[in-house]
Coordinates of C-alpha atoms and ligand atoms in Angstrom, one line a residue:
X1 CA -12.4 -3.9 -5.3
X2 CA -10.9 -3.9 -1.9
X3 CA -13.7 -3.6 0.6
X4 CA -11.8 -4.9 3.6
X5 CA -10.4 -1.4 4.3
X6 CA -12.6 0.9 6.2
X7 CA -12.5 4.4 7.4
X8 CA -14.1 5.0 10.7
X9 CA -14.8 8.6 11.4
X10 CA -15.5 10.4 14.5
X11 CA -14.1 13.9 13.9
X12 CA -12.9 13.4 10.4
X13 CA -16.1 14.0 8.5
X14 CA -15.3 17.7 8.2
X15 CA -11.9 17.0 6.7
X16 CA -13.4 14.6 4.1
X17 CA -16.1 17.0 3.2
X18 CA -13.5 19.7 2.5
X19 CA -11.2 17.3 0.6
X20 CA -13.7 15.7 -1.7
X21 CA -16.9 17.7 -1.8
X22 CA -20.0 16.9 0.1
X23 CA -21.0 14.0 -1.9
X24 CA -24.7 13.3 -2.6
X25 CA -27.1 10.9 -1.2
X26 CA -28.8 8.6 -3.5
X27 CA -30.5 6.3 -1.0
X28 CA -31.1 6.7 2.8
X29 CA -32.9 4.8 5.6
X30 CA -33.5 6.5 8.9
X31 CA -35.7 3.8 10.5
X32 CA -38.3 6.4 11.4
X33 CA -41.2 5.1 9.5
X34 CA -44.4 4.7 11.6
X35 CA -45.4 1.5 9.8
X36 CA -45.0 -1.3 10.3
X37 CA -45.1 -1.1 14.1
X38 CA -42.1 -1.6 16.2
X39 CA -40.2 -3.8 16.6
X40 CA -40.7 -4.7 12.9
X41 CA -38.2 -3.3 10.4
X42 CA -39.3 -1.0 7.6
X43 CA -40.6 -2.7 4.5
X44 CA -38.0 -4.3 2.3
X45 CA -35.6 -5.1 5.0
X46 CA -35.1 -8.9 5.4
X47 CA -33.6 -11.0 8.1
X48 CA -32.1 -14.4 7.6
X49 CA -30.5 -16.8 10.0
X50 CA -26.9 -17.9 10.6
X51 CA -27.5 -21.6 11.4
X52 CA -30.0 -22.0 14.2
X53 CA -29.1 -18.8 15.9
X54 CA -31.9 -16.6 17.4
X55 CA -33.0 -13.6 15.4
X56 CA -32.9 -10.5 17.5
X57 CA -32.9 -7.9 14.7
X58 CA -35.7 -5.3 14.8
X59 CA -36.4 -1.7 15.4
X60 CA -36.4 0.2 18.7
X61 CA -37.4 3.5 20.0
X62 CA -34.9 5.2 22.3
X63 CA -37.7 5.6 24.9
X64 CA -37.9 1.9 25.2
X65 CA -34.2 1.8 26.3
X66 CA -34.8 4.3 29.0
X67 CA -32.6 2.5 31.5
X68 CA -29.6 2.6 29.3
X69 CA -28.9 6.4 29.3
X70 CA -28.0 6.4 25.6
X71 CA -26.9 9.4 23.6
X72 CA -29.6 10.6 21.2
X73 CA -30.1 8.7 18.0
X74 CA -28.5 10.2 14.8
X75 CA -32.0 10.8 13.4
X76 CA -35.3 10.9 15.2
X77 CA -35.9 8.4 18.0
X78 CA -35.7 5.1 16.1
X79 CA -32.9 2.8 15.0
X80 CA -32.3 -0.7 14.0
X81 CA -31.3 -2.8 16.9
X82 CA -29.9 -6.3 17.5
X83 CA -31.0 -7.1 21.0
X84 CA -34.1 -7.4 23.1
X85 CA -35.6 -4.9 25.6
X86 CA -36.2 -5.7 29.2
X87 CA -39.3 -3.7 29.9
X88 CA -38.8 -3.7 33.7
X89 CA -35.3 -2.1 33.5
X90 CA -35.4 -0.3 30.2
X91 CA -32.1 -2.0 29.3
X92 CA -31.2 -4.2 26.4
X93 CA -29.2 -7.5 25.9
X94 CA -28.8 -10.4 23.5
X95 CA -28.5 -13.1 26.1
X96 CA -30.4 -16.1 24.8
X97 CA -28.4 -18.7 26.7
X98 CA -27.1 -19.9 23.4
X99 CA -25.6 -18.5 20.1
X100 CA -27.4 -15.3 19.3
X101 CA -26.7 -14.3 15.8
X102 CA -28.5 -13.2 12.7
X103 CA -28.1 -11.4 9.5
X104 CA -30.3 -8.7 8.1
X105 CA -30.2 -7.1 4.8
X106 CA -31.4 -3.9 3.2
X107 CA -33.9 -3.8 0.4
X108 CA -32.3 -4.1 -3.0
X109 CA -31.1 -0.6 -3.6
X110 CA -31.1 0.5 -7.3
X111 CA -28.3 2.8 -8.0
X112 CA -29.9 5.9 -9.6
X113 CA -27.2 8.3 -10.5
X114 CA -29.8 10.8 -11.7
X115 CA -30.5 11.5 -8.0
X116 CA -26.9 12.6 -7.7
X117 CA -27.2 15.2 -10.4
X118 CA -27.6 18.6 -9.2
X119 CA -30.2 20.4 -11.3
X120 CA -28.3 23.6 -11.0
X121 CA -25.2 22.0 -12.4
X122 CA -25.3 21.7 -16.2
X123 CA -22.2 19.7 -16.4
X124 CA -23.9 16.4 -16.3
X125 CA -27.4 16.4 -17.9
X126 CA -29.4 13.5 -16.6
X127 CA -30.0 12.5 -20.2
X128 CA -26.4 11.3 -20.5
X129 CA -26.8 9.0 -17.6
X130 CA -27.7 5.7 -19.2
X131 CA -27.7 2.2 -17.8
X132 CA -24.2 1.2 -17.1
X133 CA -22.8 4.7 -16.5
X134 CA -20.1 4.3 -13.8
X135 CA -19.7 6.1 -10.6
X136 CA -18.2 5.6 -7.2
X137 CA -20.5 5.3 -4.1
X138 CA -19.8 4.8 -0.5
X139 CA -21.9 3.3 2.2
X140 CA -22.3 5.2 5.4
X141 CA -24.1 4.3 8.6
X142 CA -24.0 5.2 12.3
X143 CA -23.1 2.4 14.7
X144 CA -23.4 2.1 18.4
X145 CA -22.2 -1.2 19.7
X146 CA -21.8 -2.6 23.2
X147 CA -20.6 -6.2 23.4
X148 CA -18.2 -8.3 25.6
X149 CA -14.5 -7.4 25.6
X150 CA -12.3 -10.3 25.1
X151 CA -9.0 -9.6 23.3
X152 CA -7.9 -13.2 22.9
X153 CA -10.7 -14.3 20.5
X154 CA -13.3 -13.0 18.2
X155 CA -16.8 -13.1 19.7
X156 CA -19.8 -11.0 19.4
X157 CA -18.8 -10.0 15.8
X158 CA -20.5 -7.1 14.2
X159 CA -19.9 -6.6 10.4
X160 CA -21.2 -4.9 7.4
X161 CA -20.7 -5.9 3.8
X162 CA -22.1 -5.6 0.3
X163 CA -22.1 -8.9 -1.3
X164 CA -19.3 -11.0 0.1
X165 CA -19.3 -11.9 3.8
X166 CA -15.6 -12.5 3.7
X167 CA -14.9 -9.0 2.5
X168 CA -16.8 -6.8 5.0
X169 CA -16.2 -3.1 4.7
X170 CA -16.5 -2.9 8.4
X171 CA -15.9 -5.5 11.2
X172 CA -15.5 -5.3 14.9
X173 CA -15.5 -8.0 17.5
X174 CA -14.8 -8.7 21.3
X175 CA -11.3 -7.7 20.5
X176 CA -12.4 -4.1 20.0
X177 CA -13.4 -2.3 23.1
X178 CA -17.1 -1.1 23.0
X179 CA -17.8 2.6 23.3
X180 CA -21.1 3.9 24.2
X181 CA -21.0 6.5 21.5
X182 CA -22.3 6.7 17.9
X183 CA -19.6 6.4 15.3
X184 CA -20.0 7.0 11.7
X185 CA -18.8 4.3 9.4
X186 CA -17.8 5.2 5.8
X187 CA -16.8 2.5 3.4
X188 CA -14.1 2.9 0.8
X189 CA -15.3 4.1 -2.6
X190 CA -17.2 1.3 -4.4
X191 CA -17.4 1.3 -8.3
X192 CA -21.0 0.8 -9.4
X193 CA -23.0 1.6 -12.4
X194 CA -26.3 3.4 -13.1
X195 CA -29.2 0.9 -12.4
X196 CA -27.0 -1.6 -10.6
X197 CA -28.6 -3.2 -7.6
X198 CA -26.9 -3.6 -4.3
X199 CA -27.9 -4.7 -0.8
X200 CA -26.2 -3.8 2.4
X201 CA -25.8 -6.6 4.9
X202 CA -25.4 -6.2 8.7
X203 CA -24.4 -9.3 10.5
X204 CA -24.3 -9.9 14.3
X205 CA -22.7 -13.2 15.5
X206 CA -22.2 -13.9 19.2
X207 CA -20.4 -17.1 18.2
X208 CA -21.4 -18.6 21.5
X209 CA -23.9 -18.2 24.4
X210 CA -21.4 -16.7 26.9
X211 CA -21.2 -13.0 28.1
X212 CA -24.1 -11.8 26.0
X213 CA -25.7 -9.5 28.7
X214 CA -24.7 -6.4 26.9
X215 CA -26.8 -3.8 25.0
X216 CA -25.9 -5.2 21.6
X217 CA -25.8 -3.3 18.3
X218 CA -27.7 -0.2 17.2
X219 CA -27.6 1.1 13.5
X220 CA -29.1 4.3 12.2
X221 CA -29.0 6.5 9.0
X222 CA -27.8 3.9 6.5
X223 CA -26.9 5.8 3.3
X224 CA -25.6 5.3 -0.2
X225 CA -23.9 8.4 -1.4
X226 CA -21.7 9.5 -4.3
X227 CA -18.2 8.9 -2.8
X228 CA -16.1 12.0 -2.3
X229 CA -13.3 12.4 -4.9
X230 CA -9.8 11.6 -3.7
X231 CA -6.3 11.2 -5.1
X232 CA -5.2 7.8 -3.9
X233 CA -1.5 8.2 -4.8
X234 CA 0.4 8.8 -1.5
X235 CA 3.8 9.9 -2.8
X236 CA 6.0 9.9 -5.9
X237 CA 9.1 7.7 -5.9
X238 CA 12.4 9.6 -6.7
X239 CA 13.6 9.8 -10.3
X240 CA 17.0 9.6 -11.7
X241 CA 18.7 11.5 -14.6
X242 CA 18.7 9.5 -17.8
X243 CA 16.6 6.7 -16.3
X244 CA 13.1 6.2 -17.6
X245 CA 10.8 7.0 -14.7
X246 CA 8.0 4.7 -15.8
X247 CA 10.0 1.7 -14.4
X248 CA 10.0 3.3 -10.9
X249 CA 6.2 3.5 -10.9
X250 CA 4.0 0.7 -9.6
X251 CA 2.0 -0.4 -11.6
X252 CA 4.6 0.6 -14.4
X253 CA 3.6 3.9 -16.0
X254 CA 0.9 4.8 -13.6
X255 CA 1.8 8.2 -12.2
X256 CA -1.4 8.9 -10.3
X257 CA -4.6 7.2 -9.2
X258 CA -7.8 8.5 -7.9
X259 CA -11.3 7.2 -6.9
X260 CA -14.6 8.6 -6.1
X261 CA -17.2 10.9 -7.8
X262 CA -18.9 10.6 -11.1
X263 CA -16.8 10.8 -14.3
X264 CA -17.3 12.7 -17.4
X265 CA -17.4 10.8 -20.7
X266 CA -15.7 11.4 -24.1
X267 CA -14.9 9.2 -27.1
X268 CA -12.1 7.5 -25.3
X269 CA -13.9 6.7 -22.1
X270 CA -14.9 7.9 -18.7
X271 CA -12.6 10.4 -17.0
X272 CA -12.1 13.1 -14.4
X273 CA -10.3 16.4 -15.1
X274 CA -6.9 17.2 -13.6
X275 CA -4.7 20.2 -13.5
X276 CA -1.6 21.5 -11.7
X277 CA -2.8 24.5 -9.7
X278 CA 0.5 25.6 -8.1
X279 CA 4.2 24.7 -7.9
X280 CA 6.6 23.5 -10.5
X281 CA 6.3 20.2 -12.5
X282 CA 9.7 18.8 -13.7
X283 CA 10.3 19.6 -17.4
X284 CA 8.6 17.2 -19.9
X285 CA 6.8 15.2 -17.2
X286 CA 3.4 14.8 -18.9
X287 CA 0.7 15.1 -16.3
X288 CA -2.5 14.4 -18.3
X289 CA -5.5 16.7 -17.9
X290 CA -7.8 13.7 -18.2
X291 CA -7.4 10.7 -16.0
X292 CA -9.4 7.8 -17.4
X293 CA -11.4 5.2 -15.5
X294 CA -9.8 1.8 -15.4
X295 CA -12.8 -0.4 -14.6
X296 CA -10.6 -3.4 -13.9
X297 CA -8.4 -1.6 -11.4
X298 CA -11.5 0.3 -10.3
X299 CA -9.6 3.7 -10.3
X300 CA -8.9 6.7 -12.5
X301 CA -5.3 6.6 -13.8
X302 CA -2.9 9.2 -15.0
X303 CA -0.6 7.1 -17.2
X304 CA 2.7 8.2 -18.7
X305 CA 4.5 6.3 -21.5
X306 CA 8.0 7.6 -20.8
X307 CA 9.8 10.3 -18.9
X308 CA 13.5 10.5 -18.9
X309 CA 14.7 13.4 -16.7
X310 CA 17.7 15.3 -18.0
X311 CA 18.8 17.3 -14.9
X312 CA 18.6 16.9 -11.2
X313 CA 16.3 18.9 -9.0
X314 CA 13.5 18.9 -6.5
X315 CA 10.0 19.9 -7.5
X316 CA 6.8 20.4 -5.6
X317 CA 3.4 20.9 -7.1
X318 CA -0.3 20.7 -6.3
X319 CA -2.8 18.8 -8.4
X320 CA -6.6 19.4 -8.4
X321 CA -9.0 16.8 -9.8
X322 CA -12.6 17.4 -10.6
X323 CA -15.5 15.2 -11.5
X324 CA -18.7 15.7 -13.4
X325 CA -20.5 17.0 -10.3
X326 CA -17.9 19.7 -9.7
X327 CA -16.5 17.8 -6.8
X328 CA -12.8 18.6 -6.3
X329 CA -9.8 17.2 -4.5
X330 CA -6.3 18.4 -4.2
X331 CA -3.0 17.0 -3.2
X332 CA 0.6 18.2 -3.1
X333 CA 3.4 16.1 -4.3
X334 CA 7.2 16.3 -4.0
X335 CA 9.4 14.8 -6.8
X336 CA 13.1 14.5 -6.5
X337 CA 15.2 13.9 -9.5
X338 CA 18.5 12.5 -8.4
X339 CA 21.8 13.0 -10.4
X340 CA 22.8 10.0 -12.5
X341 CA 25.8 9.1 -10.4
X342 CA 24.4 10.5 -7.2
X343 CA 24.7 7.6 -5.0
X344 CA 28.4 6.7 -5.6
X345 CA 29.6 10.1 -4.4
X346 CA 28.0 13.3 -3.3
X347 CA 31.1 14.9 -2.0
X348 CA 34.7 14.0 -1.9
X349 CA 37.7 16.0 -0.5
X350 CA 41.3 15.4 -1.3
X351 CA 42.7 19.0 -1.0
X352 CA 41.4 20.5 2.3
X353 CA 42.3 23.8 0.8
X354 CA 39.1 25.6 1.6
X355 CA 35.9 25.5 3.5
X356 CA 37.1 23.2 6.3
X357 CA 37.1 24.4 9.9
X358 CA 40.0 23.2 11.8
X359 CA 40.5 23.8 15.6
X360 CA 43.0 22.5 18.1
X361 CA 46.0 21.0 16.4
X362 CA 44.1 20.2 13.2
X363 CA 45.8 21.7 10.2
X364 CA 46.4 21.0 6.5
X365 CA 49.5 19.0 5.7
X366 CA 50.3 19.8 2.1
X367 CA 53.5 17.9 1.4
X368 CA 54.4 14.4 2.1
X369 CA 57.6 15.4 3.7
X370 CA 55.7 17.4 6.3
X371 CA 54.2 14.2 7.7
X372 CA 55.6 13.2 11.1
X373 CA 58.6 11.0 11.2
X374 CA 58.6 10.8 14.9
X375 CA 57.7 8.8 16.9
X376 CA 56.9 7.0 13.7
X377 CA 57.5 7.6 10.1
X378 CA 54.0 8.2 8.7
X379 CA 53.0 7.0 5.3
X380 CA 49.4 7.8 4.5
X381 CA 49.2 6.6 0.9
X382 CA 47.0 9.6 0.4
X383 CA 46.9 11.4 -2.9
X384 CA 47.8 15.0 -2.1
X385 CA 47.3 16.9 1.1
X386 CA 45.8 15.5 4.2
X387 CA 44.3 16.9 7.4
X388 CA 46.4 16.0 10.4
X389 CA 46.1 16.4 14.2
X390 CA 49.6 16.9 15.3
X391 CA 52.0 19.8 16.1
X392 CA 53.7 21.7 13.4
X393 CA 57.4 21.9 13.6
X394 CA 58.6 24.8 11.5
X395 CA 60.2 23.6 8.2
X396 CA 60.7 20.1 9.7
X397 CA 58.2 17.3 9.7
X398 CA 55.3 17.6 12.1
X399 CA 55.5 15.7 15.4
X400 CA 53.4 14.5 18.3
X401 CA 50.3 16.0 19.8
X402 CA 52.0 16.7 23.1
X403 CA 51.2 20.1 24.3
X404 CA 51.8 19.5 27.9
X405 CA 48.0 19.7 28.5
X406 CA 44.8 18.1 27.5
X407 CA 44.3 18.7 23.8
X408 CA 41.4 18.4 21.5
X409 CA 40.1 20.0 18.3
X410 CA 37.4 19.8 15.6
X411 CA 37.8 19.1 12.0
X412 CA 34.6 20.3 10.3
X413 CA 33.7 20.0 6.6
X414 CA 32.1 22.7 4.6
X415 CA 28.3 22.5 4.4
X416 CA 27.4 19.7 2.0
X417 CA 24.1 20.0 0.0
X418 CA 22.3 16.7 0.4
X419 CA 18.8 18.1 -0.4
X420 CA 18.8 16.4 -3.8
X421 CA 19.0 13.0 -2.2
X422 CA 16.1 13.1 0.1
X423 CA 15.0 9.6 0.8
X424 CA 18.4 8.1 0.0
X425 CA 20.7 6.4 2.6
X426 CA 23.7 8.6 3.3
X427 CA 26.9 7.1 4.3
X428 CA 30.2 8.8 5.3
X429 CA 33.5 7.3 4.7
X430 CA 37.1 8.4 5.3
X431 CA 40.6 7.0 5.3
X432 CA 42.6 7.6 8.4
X433 CA 45.9 6.8 9.8
X434 CA 46.1 6.8 13.6
X435 CA 49.4 6.7 15.5
X436 CA 51.2 8.4 18.2
X437 CA 50.6 11.9 17.0
X438 CA 48.8 12.0 13.7
X439 CA 45.7 11.4 11.8
X440 CA 45.7 11.7 8.0
Ligands
LIG501 CA1 -33.4 7.1 13.1
LIG502 CA1 -20.6 -12.9 23.9

């Protein structure tokens, strides 16, 4: 599971909600509890040290930070806070004259998928949810951090992770400019199972004692939710006639991947449903209606064993996936099937008999004996007719381009359809003979 990647949302929440359903909260901390008294954290939250660093984690009410002019908290008036309040100024800082850094950890959160089951939704009766039933969750929290800005090194590090400090799902440092706004952090989907236990770790590390007279770090509304459903495949590589497509796919044979949501279960395993809702799928390409969960890869996969396209074409279609909670996600794909010998030649011209636009002195020279002999005897070695830029000369060979004035003209090919070769490199080559009066 790659937890290093992180999606930070400011205005994107609406888009995600549309793309993957609203998701459902299975655990949430608002830090609003009235006991224990501030600055203590709610019960279950634990702090631990990084080395000998000072522990400044606690809980704060926005009223205590009256001198900061902060935006209102995501929920209520309280939040978790790494820092200390100066009562005289109503401002916060983490300046201890030495390294200020500590870790704090959520209570053990037991994944209870039954909390995600909508009682109005009969598709997933809670009775089917047994220990070990898989699902994807995501961690969300709101963050407001104000620390030193120093792009040449990593100080005042703020990070969040599940179990491995080296794989944070969110990390910022002095290299990232602070913004005095709340931003919502949403982790990538994390594969868990019913009754798994997870803890969420928030770590602040100033690294040293310099430049620590800043507000610090505020956290609010930590949530574990069912992750929205999403198709992870970004695009489909192009196919080639008579060439087995499975070899083009990476990993081999895996046409689509998806994550998020809660799967259904049948005798084969856990799956999400999939269907093509619009567009045209290439003939005989087998898009499965069940994408099974690969627990090692931590994704749902639509696998094909073979597909050998028989004719070129360009296809576009939209797929919709759906999980056991009726969450849906859609994506549109374009698939190009190239002709077998496509790349060697899309278009060749040896006749110049039709379709070409010729202006100025450009004209078709059909016979070899029409090629100019003056001022040089032209031998093009071309097979058949050529296009030449020179003056015609009745029944005698062409000659010169001397019109007594400036002369120019265009030789323009007919339209060449390259739409079947989208994504391919196009190169144009031509043979030419250039002399005093002719091109061939
Ligand atoms: Ca709150
Ligand atoms: Ca610092």
